[in-house]
Structures are given as structure tokens and as C-alpha cells.
Short mmCIF file of C-alpha atoms in Angstrom, two decimals:
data_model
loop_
_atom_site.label_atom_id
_atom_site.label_comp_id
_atom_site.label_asym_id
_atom_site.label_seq_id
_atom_site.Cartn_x
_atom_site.Cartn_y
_atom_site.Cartn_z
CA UNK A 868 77.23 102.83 60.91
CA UNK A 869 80.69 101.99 60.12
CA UNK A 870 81.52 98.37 59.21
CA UNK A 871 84.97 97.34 60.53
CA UNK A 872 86.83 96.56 57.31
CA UNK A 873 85.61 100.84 56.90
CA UNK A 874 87.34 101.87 60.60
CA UNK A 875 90.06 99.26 59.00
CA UNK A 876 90.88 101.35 55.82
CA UNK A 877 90.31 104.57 57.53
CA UNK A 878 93.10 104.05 60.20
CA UNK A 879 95.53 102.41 57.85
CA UNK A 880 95.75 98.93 60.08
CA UNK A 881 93.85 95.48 59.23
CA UNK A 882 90.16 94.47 60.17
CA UNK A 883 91.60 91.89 62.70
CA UNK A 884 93.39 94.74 64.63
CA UNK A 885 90.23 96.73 64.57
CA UNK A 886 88.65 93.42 66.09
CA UNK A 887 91.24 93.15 68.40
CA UNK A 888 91.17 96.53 69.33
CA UNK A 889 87.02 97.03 69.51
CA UNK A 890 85.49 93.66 70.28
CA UNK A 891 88.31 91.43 71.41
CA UNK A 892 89.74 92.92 75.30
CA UNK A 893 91.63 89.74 75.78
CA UNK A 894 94.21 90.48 72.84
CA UNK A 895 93.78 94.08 72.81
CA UNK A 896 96.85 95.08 74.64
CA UNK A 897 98.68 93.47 71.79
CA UNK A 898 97.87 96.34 69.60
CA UNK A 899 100.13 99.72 70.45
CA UNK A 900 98.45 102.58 72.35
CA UNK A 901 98.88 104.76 69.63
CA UNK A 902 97.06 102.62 67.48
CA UNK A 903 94.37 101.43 69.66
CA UNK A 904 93.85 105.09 70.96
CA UNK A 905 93.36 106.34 66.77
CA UNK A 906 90.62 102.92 65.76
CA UNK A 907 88.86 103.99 68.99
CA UNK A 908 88.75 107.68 68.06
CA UNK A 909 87.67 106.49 64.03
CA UNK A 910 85.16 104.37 65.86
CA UNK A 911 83.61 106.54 67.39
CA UNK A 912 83.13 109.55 64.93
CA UNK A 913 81.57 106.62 62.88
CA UNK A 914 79.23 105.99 65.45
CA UNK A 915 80.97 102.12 65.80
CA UNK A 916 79.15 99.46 68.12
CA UNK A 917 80.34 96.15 69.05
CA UNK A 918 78.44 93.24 68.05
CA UNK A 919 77.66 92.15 71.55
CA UNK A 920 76.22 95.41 72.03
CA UNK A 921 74.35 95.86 68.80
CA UNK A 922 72.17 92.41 69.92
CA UNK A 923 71.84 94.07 73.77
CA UNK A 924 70.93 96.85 72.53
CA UNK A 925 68.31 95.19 70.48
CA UNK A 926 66.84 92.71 73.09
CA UNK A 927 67.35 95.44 75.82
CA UNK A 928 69.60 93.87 77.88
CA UNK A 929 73.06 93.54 78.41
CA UNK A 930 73.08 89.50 79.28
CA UNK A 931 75.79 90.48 82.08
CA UNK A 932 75.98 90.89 85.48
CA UNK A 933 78.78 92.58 86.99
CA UNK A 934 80.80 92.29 90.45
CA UNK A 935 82.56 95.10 91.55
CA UNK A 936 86.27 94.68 93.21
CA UNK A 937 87.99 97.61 94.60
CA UNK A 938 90.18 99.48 93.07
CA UNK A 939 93.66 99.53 94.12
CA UNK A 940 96.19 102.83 93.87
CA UNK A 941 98.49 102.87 91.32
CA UNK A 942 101.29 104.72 90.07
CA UNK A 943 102.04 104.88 86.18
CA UNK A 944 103.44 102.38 84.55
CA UNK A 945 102.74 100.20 87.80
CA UNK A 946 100.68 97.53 88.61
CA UNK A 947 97.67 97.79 90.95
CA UNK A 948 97.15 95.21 94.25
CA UNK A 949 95.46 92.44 92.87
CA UNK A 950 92.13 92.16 95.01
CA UNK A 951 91.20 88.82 93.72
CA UNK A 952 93.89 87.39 95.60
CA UNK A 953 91.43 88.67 98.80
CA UNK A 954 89.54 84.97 100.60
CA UNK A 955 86.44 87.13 100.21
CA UNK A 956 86.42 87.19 96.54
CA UNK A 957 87.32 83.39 95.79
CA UNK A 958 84.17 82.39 97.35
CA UNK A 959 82.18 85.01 96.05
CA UNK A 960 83.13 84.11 92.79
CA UNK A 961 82.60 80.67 92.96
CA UNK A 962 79.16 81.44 94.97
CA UNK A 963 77.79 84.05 91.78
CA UNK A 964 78.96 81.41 89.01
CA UNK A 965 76.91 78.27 90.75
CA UNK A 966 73.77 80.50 90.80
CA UNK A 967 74.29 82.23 87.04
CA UNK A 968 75.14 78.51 85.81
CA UNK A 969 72.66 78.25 82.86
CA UNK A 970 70.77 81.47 83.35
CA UNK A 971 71.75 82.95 80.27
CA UNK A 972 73.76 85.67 81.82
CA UNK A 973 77.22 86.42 82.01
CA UNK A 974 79.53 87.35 84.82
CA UNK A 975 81.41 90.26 84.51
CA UNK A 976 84.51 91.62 86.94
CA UNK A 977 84.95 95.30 87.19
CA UNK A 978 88.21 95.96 88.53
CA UNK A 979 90.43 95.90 90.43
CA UNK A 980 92.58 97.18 87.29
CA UNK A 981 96.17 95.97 87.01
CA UNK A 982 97.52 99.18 84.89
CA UNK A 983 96.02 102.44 84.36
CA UNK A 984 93.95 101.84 81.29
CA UNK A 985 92.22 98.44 82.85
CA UNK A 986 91.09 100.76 85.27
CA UNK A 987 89.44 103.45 83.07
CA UNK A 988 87.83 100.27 81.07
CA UNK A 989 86.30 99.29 84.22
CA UNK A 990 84.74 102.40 84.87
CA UNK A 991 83.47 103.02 81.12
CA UNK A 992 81.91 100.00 81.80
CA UNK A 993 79.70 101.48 84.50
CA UNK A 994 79.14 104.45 83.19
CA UNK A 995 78.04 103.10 80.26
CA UNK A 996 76.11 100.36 81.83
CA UNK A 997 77.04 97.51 80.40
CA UNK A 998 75.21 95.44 82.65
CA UNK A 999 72.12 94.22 83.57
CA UNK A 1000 72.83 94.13 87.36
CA UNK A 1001 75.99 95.14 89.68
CA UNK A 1002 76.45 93.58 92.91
CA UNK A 1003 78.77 95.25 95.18
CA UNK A 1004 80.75 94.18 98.53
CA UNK A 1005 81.42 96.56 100.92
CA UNK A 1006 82.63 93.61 103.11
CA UNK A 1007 86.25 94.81 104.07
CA UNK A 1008 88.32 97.92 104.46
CA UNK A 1009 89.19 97.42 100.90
CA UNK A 1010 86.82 100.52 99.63
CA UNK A 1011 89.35 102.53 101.21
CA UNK A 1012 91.37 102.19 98.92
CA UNK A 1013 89.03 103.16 95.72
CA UNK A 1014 89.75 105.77 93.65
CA UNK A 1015 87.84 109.10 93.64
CA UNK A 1016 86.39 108.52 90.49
CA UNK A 1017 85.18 104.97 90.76
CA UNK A 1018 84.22 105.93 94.04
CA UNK A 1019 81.76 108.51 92.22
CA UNK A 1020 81.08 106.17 89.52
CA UNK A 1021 79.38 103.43 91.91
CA UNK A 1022 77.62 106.52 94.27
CA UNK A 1023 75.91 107.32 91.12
CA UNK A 1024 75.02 104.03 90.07
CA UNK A 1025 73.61 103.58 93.27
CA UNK A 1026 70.75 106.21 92.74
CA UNK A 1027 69.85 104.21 89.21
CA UNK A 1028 71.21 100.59 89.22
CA UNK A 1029 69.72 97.58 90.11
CA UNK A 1030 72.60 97.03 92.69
CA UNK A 1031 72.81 94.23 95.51
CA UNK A 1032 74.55 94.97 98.20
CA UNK A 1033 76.74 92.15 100.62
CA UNK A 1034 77.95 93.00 104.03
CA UNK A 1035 79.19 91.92 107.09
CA UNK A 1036 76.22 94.76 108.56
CA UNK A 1037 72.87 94.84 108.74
CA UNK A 1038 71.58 97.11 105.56
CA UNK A 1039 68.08 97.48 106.51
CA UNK A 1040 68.44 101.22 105.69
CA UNK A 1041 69.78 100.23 102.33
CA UNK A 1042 68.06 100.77 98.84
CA UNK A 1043 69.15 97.76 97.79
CA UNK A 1044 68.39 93.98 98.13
CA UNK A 1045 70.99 92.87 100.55
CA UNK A 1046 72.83 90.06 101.91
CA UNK A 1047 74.89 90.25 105.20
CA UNK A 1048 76.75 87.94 107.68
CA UNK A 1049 75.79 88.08 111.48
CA UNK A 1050 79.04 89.14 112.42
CA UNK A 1051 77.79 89.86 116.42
CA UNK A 1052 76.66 86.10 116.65
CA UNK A 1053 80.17 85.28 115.12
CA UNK A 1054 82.03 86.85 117.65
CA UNK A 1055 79.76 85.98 120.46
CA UNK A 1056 79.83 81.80 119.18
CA UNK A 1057 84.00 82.32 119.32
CA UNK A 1058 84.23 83.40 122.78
CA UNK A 1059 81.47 80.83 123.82
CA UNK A 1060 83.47 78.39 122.64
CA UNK A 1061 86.70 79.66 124.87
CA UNK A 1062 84.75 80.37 128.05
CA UNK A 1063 83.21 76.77 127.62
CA UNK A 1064 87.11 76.08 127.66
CA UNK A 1065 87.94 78.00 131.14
CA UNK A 1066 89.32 80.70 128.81
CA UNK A 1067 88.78 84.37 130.76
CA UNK A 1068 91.13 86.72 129.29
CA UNK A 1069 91.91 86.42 125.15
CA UNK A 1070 93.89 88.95 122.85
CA UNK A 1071 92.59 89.88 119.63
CA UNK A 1072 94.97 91.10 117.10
CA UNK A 1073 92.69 93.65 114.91
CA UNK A 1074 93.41 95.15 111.61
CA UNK A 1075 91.71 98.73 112.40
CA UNK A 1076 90.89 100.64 115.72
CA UNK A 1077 87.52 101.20 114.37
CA UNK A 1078 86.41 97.83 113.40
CA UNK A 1079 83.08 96.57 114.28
CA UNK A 1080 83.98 93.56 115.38
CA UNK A 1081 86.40 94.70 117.99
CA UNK A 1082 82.91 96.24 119.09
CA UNK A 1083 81.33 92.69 118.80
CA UNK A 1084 84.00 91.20 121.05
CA UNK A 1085 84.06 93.55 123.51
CA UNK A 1086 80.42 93.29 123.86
CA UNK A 1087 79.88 89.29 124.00
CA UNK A 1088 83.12 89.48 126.76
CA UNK A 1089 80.80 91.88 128.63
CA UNK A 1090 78.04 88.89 128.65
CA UNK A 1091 80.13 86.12 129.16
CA UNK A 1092 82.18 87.41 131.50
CA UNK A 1093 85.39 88.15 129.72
CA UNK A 1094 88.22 90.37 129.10
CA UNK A 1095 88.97 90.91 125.40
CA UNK A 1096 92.40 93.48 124.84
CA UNK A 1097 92.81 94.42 121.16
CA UNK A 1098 96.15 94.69 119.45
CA UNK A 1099 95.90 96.59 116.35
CA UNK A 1100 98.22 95.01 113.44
CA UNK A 1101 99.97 97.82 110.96
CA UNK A 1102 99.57 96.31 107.38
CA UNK A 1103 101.07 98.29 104.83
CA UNK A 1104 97.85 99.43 102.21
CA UNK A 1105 100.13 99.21 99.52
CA UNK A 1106 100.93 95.98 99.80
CA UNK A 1107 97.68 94.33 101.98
CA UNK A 1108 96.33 93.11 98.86
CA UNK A 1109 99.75 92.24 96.97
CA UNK A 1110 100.74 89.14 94.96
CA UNK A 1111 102.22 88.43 98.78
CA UNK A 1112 99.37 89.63 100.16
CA UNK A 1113 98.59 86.99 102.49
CA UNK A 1114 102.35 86.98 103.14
CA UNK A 1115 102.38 90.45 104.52
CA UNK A 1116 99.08 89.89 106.87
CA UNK A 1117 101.03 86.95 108.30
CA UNK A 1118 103.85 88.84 109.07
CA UNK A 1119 102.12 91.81 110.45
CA UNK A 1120 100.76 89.48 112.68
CA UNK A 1121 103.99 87.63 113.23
CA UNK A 1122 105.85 90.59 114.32
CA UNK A 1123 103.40 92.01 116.42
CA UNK A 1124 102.82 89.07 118.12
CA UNK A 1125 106.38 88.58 119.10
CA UNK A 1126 106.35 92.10 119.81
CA UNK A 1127 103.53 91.34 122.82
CA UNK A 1128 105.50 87.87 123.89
CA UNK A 1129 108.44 89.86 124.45
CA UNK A 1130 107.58 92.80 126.14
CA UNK A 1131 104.02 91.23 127.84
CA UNK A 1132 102.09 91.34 129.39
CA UNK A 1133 101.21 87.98 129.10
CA UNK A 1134 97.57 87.72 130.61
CA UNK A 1135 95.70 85.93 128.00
CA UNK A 1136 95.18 81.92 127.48
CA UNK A 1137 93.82 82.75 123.57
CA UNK A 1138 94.24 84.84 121.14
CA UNK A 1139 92.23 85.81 118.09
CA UNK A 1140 92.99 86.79 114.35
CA UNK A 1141 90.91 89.41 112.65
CA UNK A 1142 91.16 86.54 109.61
CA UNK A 1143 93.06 83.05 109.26
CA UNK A 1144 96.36 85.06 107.74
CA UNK A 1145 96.92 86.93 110.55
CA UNK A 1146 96.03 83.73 112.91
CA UNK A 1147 98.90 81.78 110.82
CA UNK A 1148 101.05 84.88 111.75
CA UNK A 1149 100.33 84.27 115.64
CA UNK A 1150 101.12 80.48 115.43
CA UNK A 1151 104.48 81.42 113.68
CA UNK A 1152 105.20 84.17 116.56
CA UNK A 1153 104.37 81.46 119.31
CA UNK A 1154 106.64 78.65 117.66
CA UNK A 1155 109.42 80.59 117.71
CA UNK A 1156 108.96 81.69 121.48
CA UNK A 1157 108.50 77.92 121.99
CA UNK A 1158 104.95 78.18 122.68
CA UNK A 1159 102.71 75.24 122.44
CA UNK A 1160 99.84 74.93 120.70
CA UNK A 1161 96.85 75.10 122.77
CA UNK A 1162 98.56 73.75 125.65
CA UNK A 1163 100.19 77.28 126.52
CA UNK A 1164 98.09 79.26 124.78
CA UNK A 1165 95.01 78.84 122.11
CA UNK A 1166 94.36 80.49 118.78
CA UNK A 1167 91.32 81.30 116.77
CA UNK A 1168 90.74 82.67 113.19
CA UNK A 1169 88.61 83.95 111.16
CA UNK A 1170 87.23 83.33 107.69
CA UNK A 1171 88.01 79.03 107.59
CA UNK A 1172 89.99 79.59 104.13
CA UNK A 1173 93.59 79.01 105.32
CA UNK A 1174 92.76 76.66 108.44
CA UNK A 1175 92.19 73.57 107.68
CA UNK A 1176 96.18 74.03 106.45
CA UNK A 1177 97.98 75.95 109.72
CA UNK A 1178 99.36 73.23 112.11
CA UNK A 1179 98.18 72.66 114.54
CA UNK A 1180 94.32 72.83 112.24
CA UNK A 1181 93.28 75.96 113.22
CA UNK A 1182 89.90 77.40 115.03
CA UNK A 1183 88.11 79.45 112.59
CA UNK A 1184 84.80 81.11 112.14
CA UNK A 1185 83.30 79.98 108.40
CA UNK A 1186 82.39 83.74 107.06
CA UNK A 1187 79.96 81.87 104.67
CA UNK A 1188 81.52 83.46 100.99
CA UNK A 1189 80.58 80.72 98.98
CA UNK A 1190 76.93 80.90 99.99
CA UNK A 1191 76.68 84.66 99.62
CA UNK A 1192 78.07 84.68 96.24
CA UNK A 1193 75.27 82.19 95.98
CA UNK A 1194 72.92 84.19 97.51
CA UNK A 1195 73.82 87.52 95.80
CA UNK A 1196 73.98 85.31 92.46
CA UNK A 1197 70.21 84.29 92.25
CA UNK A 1198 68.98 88.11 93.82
CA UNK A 1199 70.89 89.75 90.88
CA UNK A 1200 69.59 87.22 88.27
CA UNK A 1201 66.02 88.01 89.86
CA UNK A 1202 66.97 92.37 89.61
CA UNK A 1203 67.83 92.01 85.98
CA UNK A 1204 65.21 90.27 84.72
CA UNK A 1205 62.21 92.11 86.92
CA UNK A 1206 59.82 94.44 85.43
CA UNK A 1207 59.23 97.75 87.48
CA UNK A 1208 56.31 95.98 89.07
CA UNK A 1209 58.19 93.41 90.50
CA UNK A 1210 61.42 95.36 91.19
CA UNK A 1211 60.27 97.16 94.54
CA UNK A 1212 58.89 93.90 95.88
CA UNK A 1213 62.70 92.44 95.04
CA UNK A 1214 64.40 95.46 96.37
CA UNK A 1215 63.47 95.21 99.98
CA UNK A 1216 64.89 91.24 100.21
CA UNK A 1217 66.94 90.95 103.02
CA UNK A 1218 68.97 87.89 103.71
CA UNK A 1219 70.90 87.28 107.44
CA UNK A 1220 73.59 84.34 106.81
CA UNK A 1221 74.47 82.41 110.11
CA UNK A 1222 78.47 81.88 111.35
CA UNK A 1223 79.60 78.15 111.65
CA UNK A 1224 82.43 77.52 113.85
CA UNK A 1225 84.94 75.10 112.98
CA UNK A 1226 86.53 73.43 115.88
CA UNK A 1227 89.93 72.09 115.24
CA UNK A 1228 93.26 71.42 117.29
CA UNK A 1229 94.39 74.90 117.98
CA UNK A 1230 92.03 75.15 120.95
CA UNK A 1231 91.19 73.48 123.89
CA UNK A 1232 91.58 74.16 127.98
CA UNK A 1233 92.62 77.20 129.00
CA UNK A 1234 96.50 77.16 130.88
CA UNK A 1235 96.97 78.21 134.17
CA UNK A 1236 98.07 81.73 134.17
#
């Protein structure tokens, strides 16, 4: 095999840009596509490995396990929507590192690519598998948005990988070791808490006609005795999961919110955000219709990442991210060091996290309509 001062000499370029270019991805975008795309071609033919991957190769393991973000859709020469920006991921994140911390393994993010060729890295990664375990989120709409090819990519590795899956839905028919929140008891514990207020009719502002949870709602007001309308938000996908992302939820919100107060009809004491962004959105909408805050009417959100910060402190169900990272953290650790005799036994773990609501000043007794 090739040493790099050989690929070096070959390609007419120094050993430290051959470093840069093979081993080193956080300063490889200082070397010119031309020349990267000519070491990695030299590489190759010489049959080139990394040093990282010469000692996985030799221990049998890859010492990394990877989280999957969505890919966003990109133009050339343009930057993709920034998924980490999500709620969902800066608990995960924080949830996976606490349970890898001093495990010996490394966490890897695949995606969500911010140009073209970050994107095709990410999916070499999987196909080359690079990693000892993948966990994967299918937690929002934000799969919609993958590309066809990583979309294939993860299918695939789904038939081979030691995967763990997190959801907001019950995976029992899953492959996988799993990890989902109880998104029915969610719902049901928010309107509980309103009809324990004298609340009867709420609005929900929704992000999708065909979300489950609109399904959740409307089946807890059917037990509780209430009527739950559903508003569905427009939120541009090219921009959901911007730099402004949050921004543009809050907005969307805004807008359609003063939308409803303007045109009515206006026979709800509470409304709900499908997350905390679009419940900031609804505050906004009823300040500026003079509105108070829950005196007039009462708002929930969803998620308890933005509310301890709204004003009035904002109602919000805790979706629990930190403690599925967590939880997803220690099952992948367990997948990638298993044996096969141990792997089927780890495979059918199934873990049901529990909604917490957070009470705060943005509800309280329902107005007289």
C-alpha cells in the first residue's frame, strides 16, 4: 500500500495536503477540488487507507457510532437547511454524548450536508460503513425532505445494520431496538390539564393534515368531552429548517393566527402549538390583537425548549430529547459491541418514554365565551 509521502510525489502536491485531503475532513476544503478530486483518485489506484481505518480494520471495529440527520435539498453551489438547528437534535445530541462519555466510542453526524460534496461524504460513509452502529430518528416530517439516494442508502442499511430506531410511534413491528415517546398520553395529559381549567373548545394550529397527533387530540377531546378544530400552518420546506428556522415557524404561526382572530370564528378559550415555535407565533398574533394572556385566551406548546423564555412562561409538553438521546446512546453502545448471540436478545428492546407537562403562566381558567 501506498505511503502518503508516495500519493504526495505522485500528484505533484505535499504530504500535508495529501493529509489534509485523506485523513484530515476538517481542513480538507482548504485544498482545491481539482486537487483533492486527483490525491483521491491516486489514492485509490494505490489501494490508500486512512490510519483510523487501518487500526478498525484491524480490531474489527470502527470505534464510531453514527446519528443520522436528514438531508436537506439543495441546489449547486447552495447551502442545505441546517437540521441541527431542529429542538429535536440538541437534545439528542446532548442525550447520545452523556451515554458514549468514556465508552471508547466516538460519535459521528451523518448529514445534513451543507454543500453538495458534504452530502456525498455522508453517504460514502454509510455505504462504506464506517460505523459500528447508526441510530436513526424518524421523529419529524423532516425525512421528507431526504434525498433519493440517502433515502436508499439508509433502506439498505436497514436490512444489515445494527440500527436503533427513535420515534414519536410505537415500533413494535420494527427490526430494530427502539425508543419512542407516548405521544397519545401527551396529548391526552394537555387537554386534561385545560378541561381541569373549564376549557371546552381549544384550536390547535398543526403543521400537516396528516399528523398523528391531530389524531391524538381529536381522540382524548372525544373522552374528555371536548372540541379540538385544527388549523393547519403553511411552512415553507425550504426554509422550515433554515438558519431562521425557528423564525419562519413563528411566523407561520403568527400569520395564521391573526388570520383566524380576524376573520373568526372565535369559539375557543385555548389554543395549541404543534411545538413551542409555533406557540411563540400565537402569543405574538394575540398581543397584537390585544389579547391577554390566559385571561382571554390560553396557550399551550409543545416540546418545553423555547418556553421557559415566551412571556407570559409558556405551557409546554417536555418531548423528553435529552433522555432519548440517552436512551438510544447506551442501546447503540450495547448493538456495537454484541456478539450474534446476544444481538437478537438486544434487538427486540423496546423502550416507552413518558410526557411531563410543564405548567407555567400561559394557562389558567377558561374565559367566558
Amino acid at each position: 500500500m501506498a505511503s502518503l509521502r508516495q500519493i504526495a510525489k505522485k500528484a505533484g502536491v505535499s504530504p500535508t495536503t495529501v493529509s489534509r485531503v485523506l485523513n484530515d475532513a476538517k481542513y480538507a476544503d482548504q485544498v482545491s477540488e481539482a486537487c483533492r478530486k486527483r490525491v483521491q483518485e491516486i489514492a485509490k489506484e494505490a489501494g490508500y487507507q486512512s490510519s483510523y481505518h487501518r487500526r478498525a480494520i484491524q480490531k474489527s471495529v470502527a470505534e464510531t457510532i453514527a446519528l443520522v440527520l436528514p438531508f436537506g435539498q439543495h441546489k449547486p453551489d447552495e447551502t442545505n437547511p441546517d437540521s441541527l438547528l431542529e429542538p429535536v437534535f440538541h437534545g439528542l445530541i446532548a442525550g447520545i454524548e452523556s451515554a458514549m462519555h468514556g465508552s471508547g466510542y466516538a460519535l459521528s453526524l451523518v448529514g445534513p450536508g451543507r454543500t453538495k460534496r458534504a452530502e456525498e461524504l455522508g453517504i460514502a460513509g454509510l455505504q462504506s460503513k464506517r460505523y459500528d452502529a447508526l441510530i436513526l430518528p424518524t421523529l419529524t416530517n423532516l425525512y421528507q425532505d431526504v434525498t433519493t439516494q440517502i433515502r436508499q442508502t439508509i433502506d439498505h442499511a436497514q436490512n444489515n445494520a445494527r440500527i436503533v430506531q427513535i420515534d414519536y410511534h410505537n415500533t413494535a413491528q420494527s427490526n430494530h431496538p427502539s425508543i419512542y415517546f407516548d405521544e397519545a398520553q401527551a396529548c391526552h395529559m394537555v387537554l386534561e390539564h385545560l378541561h381541569e381549567q373549564g376549557h371546552r373548545n381549544v384550536l390547535m394550529l398543526n403543521r400537516s393534515h396528516t399528523s398523528n397527533r391531530d389524531h391524538y387530540y381529536q381522540e382524548a377531546g372525544k373522552t374528555l368531552g371536548m372540541t379540538v378544530q385544527t388549523q393547519t400552518v403553511k411552512i415553507d420546506s425550504q426554509t422550515k429548517s433554515s438558519l431562521a428556522g425557528h423564525t419562519d415557524t413563528t411566523e407561520a404561526a403568527e400569520n395564521s393566527m391573526l388570520v383566524r382572530l380576524a376573520t373568526g370564528p372565535h369559539d375557543y378559550t385555548a389554543v395549541i402549538g404543534y411545538n413551542d415555535s409555533m406557540a411563540m407565533g400565537i402569543i405574538r398574533a394575540l398581543h397584537r390583537a390585544g389579547k391577554r394572556i390566559p385571561e382571554d385566551v390560553c396557550v399551550v406548546g409543545w416540546d418545553n425548549t423555547l418556553a421557559p423564555f415566551a412571556s407570559p412562561a409558556l405551557t409546554s409538553i417536555d418531548s423528553q430529547f435529552v433522555e432519548m438521546g440517552r436512551q438510544a446512546g447506551k442501546l447503540a453502545i450495547e448493538l456495537a459491541s454484541a456478539d450474534e448471540a446476544k444481538l437478537a436478545a438486544i434487538q427486540k428492546t423496546r423502550i416507552v418514554l413518558k410526557p411531563e407537562l410543564f405548567c407555567r403562566e400561559s394557562t389558567g381558567t377558561a374565559a367566558n365565551l
